[in-house]
Amino acid sequence: MLAQRLKQFISFFLITLFSIVLINYFSLAQTTTNSNLPGKGITIRPGTSDWIEDRFQTEIINIGLEKLGYKIAPLVGAAYPALYTAVANGDLDFAPVFGEPGHNLFYQNAGGAKKLEKVGLLFPLIQGYQIDKKTADKYQITNLQQFQDPKIAKLFDTDGDGKADLVGCDPGWSCELEMDRHLDAYKLRNTVEINKGNYTALIADALTRYQQGKPFFSYVYSPFWLGQVMKVDRDAIWLEVPFTTSSKATGKLTAKDTSVNGKNLGMVQGRYRVLANRKFLAKNPSVKRFFELVKIPYQDMIRESFIIKQGEDKPQDIRRHAEEWVKQNNKLFQGWINQIKQPNHNLLEETSSSIGNNPNPKTQSLTRLSILLNPFQLYTVPLDKWITATINFLVNNFRPFFQTIRIPIGWVLQAIRNFLLAIPPIILLLLASFMTWRIAGKPVGIYSLLALILIGFTGLWEAAIISLALVVTSVIFCIIVGIPLGVACARSDRFERALLPLLDAMQTLPVFVYLVPVIMLFGIGEVPGVIATIIYALPPLIRFTNLGIRQVSPEIVEVASAFGSTPRQTLWEVQIPLAIPTILAGVNQTVLFALGMSVVASMIAVPGLGLTVLQGVGRLDVGMAAVGGLGIVLLAILLDRITQAIGKRYNG
């Protein structure tokens, strides 16, 4: 019986493999180039952040590069640290999203001037503190230091503790550190508290309260859609600060560095620039020159952010906005293109600023009693630096090896995804429903049909198929790796004892932690996302395989040996067939773990339903987040029922 099922599986696998190869062969993209332009035969890989507004200037630059003859690869989006690491390591060529100096720490951590180069000036960045003009005029508030007065602070108290509640920014942003420093420098700890969290969510809450007639007090950066809703000098005012402070991160600052239009806003006023791979720019001087020329009016960026906030936030919408901007500014834009076509244009080099690495040591006198009560203040083990050094060593010396691991995973993923996307949705829907009916029964088959129809009509069909391809690829490699390791654990107590702590760490370590080394070693995108998913979803399969084989009755194993079976024959003909129900339960858990990882993996530029959820959360778009989450739930239930049904068949 087992041999017959194995033959059926091999036949199905070969037919599927032949279909995949055939579809991939006929779906090869043809590249077109313009021999009269500098971009002939060159493909450029752009990146953008997961902050949706950043896509606008990226598309404008992409349009210009296309006009110069370059072929633009699909745009990759990721969180800033992951994005800069990808550019530094050559996985991407450029990302026009560098906020200077706020992103300098990301820049240094990604490799600094050795790997990266900052180019051009896209538009200025303004940041500081704002309050609503109505309250400012009524109480004559113009300076942040006035919040030392408890009466002033109480005006902006939202939780009843007597302190002013200041809308902060996302933890990890440079503005978080600056605001904390300002509370100490301006002696505001007793009267002001910072609300930290997702900036978009915090701003939405503050605006709701403002619309109800309550005061508004927030950290504000611009260009951002808030500037269109609360216009300066009409609805809000910038607060001045009594003096400029400096820090290790920003370096020594003067009032000139933190002032706009004669007002000292306390925070360094920056600029948005293009961050590019240094080797890439050296090979493509025309691209570098174009980056130096592009400049987008500040008010245009605010307007675009507001349009996106109003709901025109799809990639195709933002591409259309960029095309409209190019058309409206055709004379300016065409001037940039014409300068690139000139044979003798100067190529400017930009010197990168570095952050000092010599902090002044903080000295303090320790009494014997304090040392006795808290001996940990004497010395801190630099474990984080050791780990960072280890990862950097692996990146610098063995990254090509890790990149080769991507090849088989990437091939399988691409093949499965192309195969699924090549099938017309209605046909795939009917086939999936029929197969589910045959495997799991009529109720699950009907559920499959309704769930896939709902996914399709909510506009998530392609995202769901991509997520499904990612899950299937992850599960395939989990099976390839997990079942042999589970068998090894079952056959060797020593190997099991050695592996269990690693499995515990893989399951309990926050997934965000190992996303960092995955990014540095494998880059960003779908394949690193699959690798991270494999790490997260692999332990259940190993554990269940180990458990299933160990639960096989010793008497049955002894009978097999008594009839002359070798240990290998006993394993394949007795133990594994009897353990299949338990192993399939492990596969079931692995499938659910892999699907659950989709949202986290989207932080490193993995598309699919997880990215829809992440974008919805980042924009405070409840509908988008809920729809993406619903798609994940529907797929999870479907895959769970199918794998459970397969397990019950073997169990029965």
XYZ file of C-alpha atoms in Angstrom:
652
model
C 0.000 0.000 0.000
C 2.792 2.383 0.934
C 4.712 1.546 -2.234
C 1.627 2.281 -4.363
C 1.117 5.665 -2.690
C 4.789 6.429 -3.153
C 4.524 5.701 -6.885
C 1.447 7.954 -7.147
C 3.296 10.736 -5.370
C 6.355 10.420 -7.633
C 4.143 10.486 -10.752
C 2.281 13.557 -9.532
C 5.585 15.256 -8.645
C 7.078 14.609 -12.093
C 3.962 15.894 -13.892
C 3.941 19.027 -11.723
C 7.665 19.573 -12.290
C 7.230 19.266 -16.061
C 4.343 21.772 -15.968
C 6.400 24.239 -13.934
C 9.364 24.019 -16.310
C 7.070 24.452 -19.331
C 5.328 27.511 -17.865
C 8.620 29.095 -16.786
C 10.064 28.554 -20.249
C 7.207 30.365 -21.974
C 7.001 33.144 -19.369
C 10.564 34.402 -19.720
C 10.507 38.186 -19.870
C 12.020 39.866 -22.875
C 14.210 42.873 -22.196
C 14.262 45.912 -24.433
C 16.968 48.545 -24.513
C 17.614 51.765 -26.308
C 21.071 51.816 -27.823
C 21.107 55.634 -27.954
C 20.819 56.078 -24.194
C 23.365 55.513 -21.367
C 21.223 52.808 -19.760
C 21.638 50.287 -22.563
C 21.557 46.741 -21.205
C 21.677 47.832 -17.560
C 19.096 46.761 -14.988
C 18.802 48.848 -11.832
C 17.333 47.482 -8.589
C 15.626 50.245 -6.626
C 14.471 50.042 -3.028
C 12.037 52.035 -0.932
C 10.949 51.989 2.684
C 7.791 50.563 4.179
C 6.708 54.186 4.738
C 4.319 54.487 1.801
C 5.068 58.163 1.054
C 8.657 57.274 0.162
C 7.387 55.480 -2.910
C 6.529 58.793 -4.601
C 10.058 60.178 -5.028
C 11.272 56.657 -5.817
C 8.858 56.407 -8.741
C 9.855 59.859 -10.015
C 13.482 58.742 -10.071
C 12.521 55.450 -11.710
C 10.716 57.322 -14.487
C 13.836 59.390 -15.141
C 16.076 56.330 -15.235
C 13.671 54.638 -17.637
C 13.864 57.679 -19.914
C 17.644 57.273 -19.849
C 17.272 53.704 -21.114
C 17.761 51.770 -17.885
C 15.583 48.783 -17.092
C 14.060 49.046 -13.627
C 13.646 45.867 -11.599
C 10.505 45.477 -9.454
C 10.518 47.925 -6.582
C 11.431 46.376 -3.209
C 10.101 47.822 0.035
C 11.490 47.185 3.517
C 12.056 48.859 6.886
C 14.894 51.416 6.861
C 17.592 49.323 8.642
C 16.921 46.298 6.429
C 16.767 48.474 3.328
C 20.107 50.186 3.974
C 21.762 46.841 4.711
C 20.474 45.505 1.395
C 21.876 48.508 -0.499
C 25.216 48.236 1.305
C 25.540 44.537 0.485
C 24.622 45.010 -3.176
C 21.233 43.287 -3.013
C 19.734 46.616 -4.113
C 21.383 49.488 -5.974
C 19.791 52.563 -4.409
C 17.025 53.856 -2.161
C 16.011 57.558 -2.310
C 14.736 57.541 1.281
C 17.744 58.625 3.350
C 16.750 61.139 6.031
C 19.891 62.962 7.133
C 20.955 63.122 9.925
C 18.209 61.036 11.527
C 19.191 57.904 9.621
C 22.925 58.283 10.175
C 22.966 55.471 12.722
C 21.302 53.105 10.219
C 23.856 54.279 7.666
C 26.809 53.503 9.926
C 25.431 50.129 11.005
C 24.894 49.117 7.378
C 28.531 49.740 6.445
C 28.954 53.517 6.267
C 31.090 55.232 3.671
C 32.930 52.021 2.761
C 29.824 50.593 1.134
C 27.371 53.464 0.765
C 27.224 56.946 -0.692
C 24.756 59.761 -0.021
C 23.852 61.681 -3.159
C 21.849 64.772 -3.993
C 19.191 66.688 -2.059
C 15.647 65.607 -2.849
C 13.853 67.919 -0.401
C 14.389 69.405 3.079
C 13.162 67.887 6.338
C 11.688 70.009 9.122
C 10.978 68.669 12.593
C 10.103 70.047 15.976
C 7.178 70.548 18.355
C 3.767 71.946 17.462
C 0.713 72.994 19.445
C -2.623 74.222 18.154
C -2.751 77.962 17.435
C -5.956 78.519 19.415
C -4.353 77.407 22.694
C -1.075 79.131 21.833
C -2.805 82.490 21.283
C -5.041 82.205 24.342
C -2.208 81.426 26.790
C 0.624 83.181 24.917
C 2.632 79.961 24.497
C 5.582 80.246 22.121
C 8.423 78.303 23.772
C 8.753 74.691 24.897
C 10.304 75.816 28.167
C 6.979 77.344 29.201
C 5.828 73.764 29.835
C 7.811 73.917 33.074
C 4.739 75.726 34.402
C 2.336 73.042 35.739
C -0.643 75.189 34.726
C 0.512 75.247 31.095
C 1.345 71.546 31.159
C -2.056 70.646 32.574
C -3.767 72.167 29.530
C -2.344 69.315 27.445
C -2.968 66.529 29.968
C -4.985 63.683 28.422
C -4.726 60.988 31.111
C -5.349 63.005 34.271
C -1.887 62.763 35.835
C -1.232 66.512 35.621
C 1.522 66.156 33.003
C 1.330 67.342 29.410
C 1.033 64.400 27.022
C 3.389 64.882 24.069
C 2.774 62.801 20.960
C 6.089 61.081 20.351
C 7.326 58.888 17.526
C 8.074 55.252 16.846
C 10.541 53.656 19.261
C 13.924 53.482 17.568
C 13.535 56.664 15.538
C 16.176 59.313 16.190
C 13.484 61.785 17.276
C 12.744 59.536 20.250
C 16.264 60.080 21.581
C 16.146 63.819 20.899
C 12.862 64.257 22.766
C 14.146 62.327 25.771
C 17.228 64.533 25.806
C 15.107 67.688 25.631
C 13.048 66.692 28.674
C 16.263 66.652 30.710
C 17.902 69.686 29.100
C 14.837 71.925 29.517
C 13.875 70.445 32.939
C 10.506 69.124 31.801
C 10.523 65.655 33.378
C 8.077 66.678 36.099
C 5.578 68.304 33.760
C 5.792 66.518 30.369
C 5.581 62.846 29.385
C 6.124 61.398 25.919
C 3.631 58.940 24.444
C 5.689 56.525 22.348
C 4.340 54.121 19.771
C 3.265 53.975 16.174
C 3.435 57.604 15.059
C 0.516 57.396 12.644
C -1.730 55.944 15.342
C -0.685 58.555 17.890
C -1.253 61.429 15.446
C -4.695 60.110 14.523
C -5.647 60.032 18.202
C -4.318 63.574 18.773
C -6.210 64.899 15.739
C -9.418 63.291 16.933
C -9.065 65.047 20.270
C -8.205 68.317 18.528
C -11.349 68.075 16.412
C -13.280 67.700 19.654
C -11.923 71.059 20.806
C -9.038 69.808 22.938
C -5.436 71.120 22.721
C -2.914 69.571 20.367
C 0.719 68.924 21.407
C 2.934 66.780 19.207
C 6.297 66.075 17.712
C 5.900 66.910 14.023
C 8.072 66.263 11.031
C 7.445 67.481 7.538
C 6.805 66.814 4.693
C 3.891 64.775 6.018
C 0.142 64.874 5.428
C -0.359 66.522 8.818
C 0.985 69.744 7.289
C -1.998 69.799 4.919
C -4.517 69.185 7.726
C -2.996 71.529 10.314
C -1.371 74.358 8.416
C 1.319 76.323 10.210
C 0.208 79.796 11.415
C -3.410 78.932 10.629
C -4.101 75.847 12.740
C -0.789 75.236 14.525
C 2.477 76.927 15.463
C 6.021 75.665 15.838
C 7.343 75.951 19.403
C 10.760 77.463 19.890
C 13.268 76.071 22.385
C 15.430 78.099 24.783
C 18.723 76.777 23.384
C 20.190 74.079 21.149
C 21.414 70.836 22.686
C 23.916 68.375 21.243
C 24.439 64.645 21.576
C 26.750 61.878 20.508
C 24.362 60.910 17.711
C 23.980 64.392 16.221
C 27.417 65.772 17.048
C 27.952 69.358 18.101
C 25.068 71.540 16.926
C 24.499 75.265 16.794
C 21.276 77.273 16.699
C 21.760 77.583 12.943
C 21.499 73.791 12.593
C 18.171 73.677 14.445
C 16.497 76.845 13.151
C 13.951 77.422 10.381
C 12.928 80.929 9.287
C 14.551 82.434 12.374
C 12.870 80.041 14.836
C 14.997 77.637 16.851
C 12.952 74.424 16.788
C 15.468 72.453 18.835
C 15.894 69.562 16.404
C 18.401 69.393 13.607
C 16.786 70.300 10.316
C 17.723 67.655 7.821
C 17.332 66.659 4.215
C 16.169 63.694 2.206
C 18.780 62.194 -0.075
C 19.462 59.177 -2.251
C 21.450 56.401 -0.615
C 23.250 54.188 -3.123
C 25.736 51.382 -3.232
C 29.191 52.925 -3.714
C 30.365 50.342 -6.261
C 27.159 50.749 -8.238
C 27.638 54.534 -8.508
C 31.263 54.100 -9.553
C 30.137 51.914 -12.452
C 27.214 54.177 -13.400
C 28.260 57.856 -13.302
C 25.213 58.939 -15.329
C 22.932 57.529 -12.644
C 24.864 59.382 -9.966
C 24.577 62.633 -11.889
C 20.830 62.156 -12.250
C 20.515 61.594 -8.502
C 22.352 64.880 -7.946
C 19.948 66.785 -10.187
C 16.582 65.564 -8.890
C 14.837 68.003 -6.542
C 11.160 67.881 -5.565
C 9.388 70.946 -4.099
C 8.655 70.604 -0.394
C 4.962 71.491 -0.770
C 4.554 68.854 -3.493
C 5.715 66.211 -1.025
C 3.197 67.380 1.605
C 0.428 67.346 -1.010
C 1.331 63.820 -2.138
C 1.361 62.573 1.449
C -2.117 64.013 1.944
C -3.419 62.404 -1.277
C -2.087 59.061 -0.083
C -3.776 59.611 3.281
C -7.051 60.217 1.452
C -6.949 56.674 0.081
C -4.951 56.785 -3.166
C -2.312 54.586 -1.597
C -1.933 51.653 -3.960
C 1.385 51.214 -5.817
C -0.365 51.911 -9.123
C -1.879 55.104 -7.646
C 1.497 56.415 -6.546
C 3.052 55.532 -9.890
C 0.273 57.523 -11.564
C 0.920 60.451 -9.222
C 4.602 60.380 -10.156
C 3.786 60.343 -13.867
C 1.407 63.284 -13.393
C 4.090 65.189 -11.489
C 6.608 64.560 -14.283
C 4.069 65.796 -16.852
C 3.284 68.939 -14.831
C 6.997 69.663 -14.367
C 8.070 68.521 -17.810
C 10.411 71.445 -18.522
C 12.309 70.949 -15.270
C 12.359 67.165 -15.603
C 13.451 67.193 -19.245
C 16.244 69.578 -18.282
C 17.642 66.948 -15.938
C 17.478 64.314 -18.672
C 19.192 66.592 -21.201
C 22.047 67.299 -18.795
C 22.719 63.582 -18.448
C 22.887 63.211 -22.219
C 25.622 65.848 -22.436
C 28.928 64.038 -23.025
C 31.004 66.091 -20.576
C 29.206 66.527 -17.318
C 31.036 66.816 -14.048
C 30.640 63.947 -11.623
C 30.526 65.265 -8.086
C 31.711 63.252 -5.149
C 29.907 63.585 -1.878
C 31.894 63.119 1.301
C 30.032 61.185 3.897
C 29.864 62.426 7.417
C 30.716 59.988 10.155
C 29.538 59.683 13.661
C 32.190 59.905 16.339
C 33.087 56.705 18.086
C 34.780 58.244 21.087
C 32.112 58.983 23.654
C 33.171 60.804 26.725
C 33.255 58.233 29.589
C 30.679 58.884 32.274
C 32.416 58.778 35.626
C 30.777 58.255 38.953
C 32.006 57.476 42.429
C 30.811 54.152 43.776
C 30.617 53.592 47.497
C 31.354 50.204 48.940
C 27.749 49.832 49.996
C 26.369 50.605 46.531
C 28.805 48.145 44.967
C 27.729 45.499 47.433
C 24.042 46.119 46.729
C 24.484 46.373 42.955
C 27.679 44.651 41.766
C 26.432 44.706 38.155
C 27.412 48.379 37.868
C 31.086 47.445 38.025
C 31.156 45.704 34.661
C 28.832 44.936 31.780
C 29.562 41.966 29.550
C 29.556 43.335 25.968
C 27.586 40.357 24.652
C 25.780 42.497 22.071
C 29.107 43.675 20.629
C 30.419 40.111 20.487
C 27.323 38.942 18.623
C 27.540 41.910 16.234
C 31.223 41.214 15.628
C 30.469 37.551 14.910
C 27.725 38.384 12.444
C 29.938 41.003 10.764
C 32.716 38.411 10.480
C 30.324 35.966 8.816
C 29.023 38.680 6.491
C 32.493 39.839 5.474
C 33.958 36.368 4.982
C 31.181 33.901 4.254
C 28.352 35.880 2.706
C 28.928 34.321 -0.754
C 28.384 30.907 0.840
C 25.115 32.008 2.417
C 24.061 33.548 -0.877
C 24.424 30.162 -2.573
C 21.865 28.757 -0.115
C 19.373 31.177 -1.646
C 19.645 29.549 -5.084
C 17.634 26.326 -4.557
C 15.113 28.050 -2.305
C 14.701 30.884 -4.798
C 14.246 28.477 -7.698
C 11.568 26.433 -5.929
C 9.766 29.548 -4.693
C 9.809 31.218 -8.098
C 8.677 28.052 -9.829
C 5.749 27.460 -7.470
C 4.667 31.081 -7.567
C 4.867 31.322 -11.363
C 2.966 28.057 -11.680
C 0.135 29.191 -9.387
C -0.082 32.685 -10.877
C -0.071 31.303 -14.427
C -3.313 29.422 -13.789
C -6.400 31.618 -14.357
C -8.040 32.393 -10.987
C -11.366 30.733 -11.783
C -9.651 27.492 -12.831
C -7.377 27.453 -9.794
C -10.358 28.184 -7.568
C -12.342 25.250 -8.952
C -9.365 22.886 -8.895
C -8.504 23.797 -5.307
C -12.115 23.358 -4.196
C -12.423 19.978 -5.951
C -9.135 18.681 -4.490
C -10.135 19.902 -1.038
C -13.481 18.161 -1.391
C -11.747 14.904 -2.316
C -9.185 15.173 0.482
C -11.133 16.688 3.373
C -14.776 16.121 2.508
C -17.725 18.090 1.193
C -18.014 20.724 4.008
C -14.354 21.724 3.709
C -14.642 21.741 -0.083
C -17.554 24.175 0.099
C -15.633 26.292 2.623
C -12.646 26.305 0.279
C -14.806 27.577 -2.587
C -16.404 30.347 -0.512
C -13.142 31.383 1.147
C -11.264 31.690 -2.148
C -14.165 33.621 -3.713
C -14.108 36.045 -0.775
C -10.351 36.467 -1.075
C -10.711 37.178 -4.784
C -13.454 39.748 -4.435
C -11.582 41.627 -1.676
C -8.742 42.244 -4.131
C -6.295 39.919 -2.372
C -6.096 37.055 -4.859
C -2.525 37.697 -6.002
C -1.342 38.477 -2.453
C -2.952 35.245 -1.217
C -1.334 33.187 -3.981
C 2.069 34.709 -3.171
C 1.571 33.911 0.526
C 0.520 30.382 -0.385
C 3.660 29.933 -2.518
C 5.802 31.171 0.375
C 4.125 28.762 2.789
C 4.400 25.793 0.421
C 8.081 26.527 -0.252
C 8.826 26.884 3.453
C 7.012 23.643 4.285
C 8.821 21.742 1.509
C 12.221 22.699 2.918
C 11.033 22.121 6.485
C 10.079 18.569 5.461
C 13.418 18.033 3.690
C 15.349 19.182 6.774
C 12.957 18.420 9.626
C 12.034 14.767 9.072
C 15.666 13.527 8.813
C 16.577 15.510 11.946
C 13.547 14.090 13.753
C 14.566 10.575 12.740
C 18.110 11.233 13.957
C 16.735 12.439 17.305
C 14.614 9.302 17.629
C 17.572 7.001 16.914
C 20.094 8.796 19.144
C 19.397 10.057 22.666
C 22.667 11.996 22.647
C 21.775 13.812 19.422
C 18.314 14.593 20.815
C 19.783 16.102 24.003
C 22.145 18.246 21.925
C 19.429 19.456 19.540
C 16.609 20.185 21.999
C 18.139 23.417 23.414
C 18.519 24.729 19.853
C 14.883 23.886 19.088
C 13.821 25.638 22.305
C 15.751 28.746 21.253
C 14.264 28.683 17.740
C 10.737 28.582 19.177
C 11.127 31.055 22.054
C 13.532 33.629 20.614
C 11.538 36.641 19.344
C 11.444 36.382 15.580
C 12.499 40.016 15.206
C 15.869 39.079 16.702
C 16.921 36.608 14.044
C 15.529 38.746 11.249
C 18.635 40.936 11.659
C 21.265 38.239 10.943
C 19.036 36.793 8.215
C 19.018 40.194 6.502
C 22.774 40.627 6.825
C 23.596 37.129 5.592
C 20.913 36.583 2.963
C 19.679 40.094 2.111
C 16.025 41.075 1.920
C 13.118 39.839 -0.133
C 11.160 36.645 -0.535
C 13.991 34.109 -0.186
C 15.338 35.527 3.116
C 11.707 35.654 4.252
C 11.371 31.955 3.473
C 14.608 31.237 5.345
C 13.359 33.126 8.404
C 10.066 31.237 8.151
C 11.886 27.901 7.968
C 13.799 28.731 11.149
C 10.555 29.589 12.916
C 8.400 26.728 11.572
C 10.938 23.877 11.615
C 10.966 22.841 15.340
C 7.396 21.405 15.505
C 8.092 19.008 12.631
C 11.348 17.789 14.212
C 9.641 17.274 17.571
C 6.620 15.450 16.130
C 8.793 13.202 13.936
C 10.941 12.316 16.930
C 7.842 11.668 19.042
C 6.081 9.597 16.376
C 9.000 7.214 15.849
C 9.656 6.841 19.582
C 5.979 5.987 20.146
C 6.134 2.966 17.846
C 5.742 -0.099 20.058
C 9.094 -1.725 20.916
C 7.438 -5.134 20.470
C 6.682 -4.341 16.824
C 10.282 -3.259 16.266
C 11.529 -6.475 17.904
C 9.250 -8.572 15.693
C 10.623 -6.856 12.583
C 14.174 -7.544 13.742
C 13.312 -11.138 14.521
C 12.143 -11.608 10.931
C 15.550 -10.457 9.707
C 14.915 -6.781 8.952
C 17.945 -4.538 9.047
C 17.724 -1.316 11.129
C 17.223 0.642 7.908
C 14.461 -1.674 6.724
C 12.798 -1.477 10.144
C 12.886 2.303 9.980
C 11.443 2.609 6.467
C 9.026 -0.336 6.482
C 7.810 -0.261 10.088
C 8.590 2.819 12.165
C 8.001 5.609 9.621
C 4.715 4.158 8.232
C 3.359 3.791 11.786
C 4.591 7.285 12.712
C 3.091 9.004 9.654
C -0.053 10.284 11.486
C 2.133 11.973 14.111
C 4.530 13.296 11.468
C 1.593 14.759 9.529
C 0.423 16.454 12.723
C 3.858 18.071 12.789
C 3.424 19.130 9.159
C 0.083 20.671 10.140
C 1.748 22.751 12.857
C 4.568 23.739 10.516
C 2.066 24.990 7.937
C 0.306 27.170 10.519
C 3.585 28.482 11.917
C 4.739 29.368 8.396
C 1.542 31.259 7.627
C 1.669 33.029 10.975
C 5.171 34.253 10.140
C 3.944 36.094 7.042
C 3.288 39.419 8.794
C 6.687 39.507 10.497
C 8.476 38.445 7.320
C 6.848 41.336 5.462
C 9.132 43.667 7.447
C 12.004 42.505 5.247
C 10.255 43.121 1.934
C 8.318 39.869 1.645
C 5.115 40.459 -0.354
C 1.766 38.806 0.198
C -1.003 39.084 2.763
C 1.448 39.918 5.552
C 2.555 43.051 3.725
C -1.077 44.148 3.416
C -1.483 43.829 7.192
C 1.783 45.657 7.901
C 0.894 48.538 5.579
C -2.548 48.801 7.144
C -1.047 49.026 10.619
C 1.606 51.517 9.488
C -0.999 53.803 7.922
C -3.620 53.236 10.640
C -5.879 51.913 7.886
C -8.139 49.598 9.883
C -9.879 48.308 6.768
C -6.678 47.342 4.986
C -5.225 45.629 8.074
C -8.480 43.794 8.774
C -8.875 42.582 5.176
C -5.284 41.351 5.068
C -5.750 39.615 8.415
C -8.977 38.022 7.189
C -7.149 36.616 4.171
C -4.525 35.049 6.449
C -7.235 33.552 8.681
C -9.123 32.074 5.719
C -5.952 30.503 4.304
C -4.916 29.222 7.742
C -8.253 27.491 8.311
C -8.193 25.979 4.823
C -4.639 24.625 5.103
C -5.294 23.396 8.638
C -8.360 21.393 7.585
C -6.558 19.886 4.572
C -3.495 18.739 6.542
C -5.692 17.422 9.353
C -7.752 15.420 6.862
C -4.625 13.881 5.337
C -3.444 12.912 8.819
C -6.801 11.297 9.661
C -6.659 9.232 6.476
C -3.343 7.709 7.499
C -4.546 7.324 11.067
C -7.637 5.542 9.896
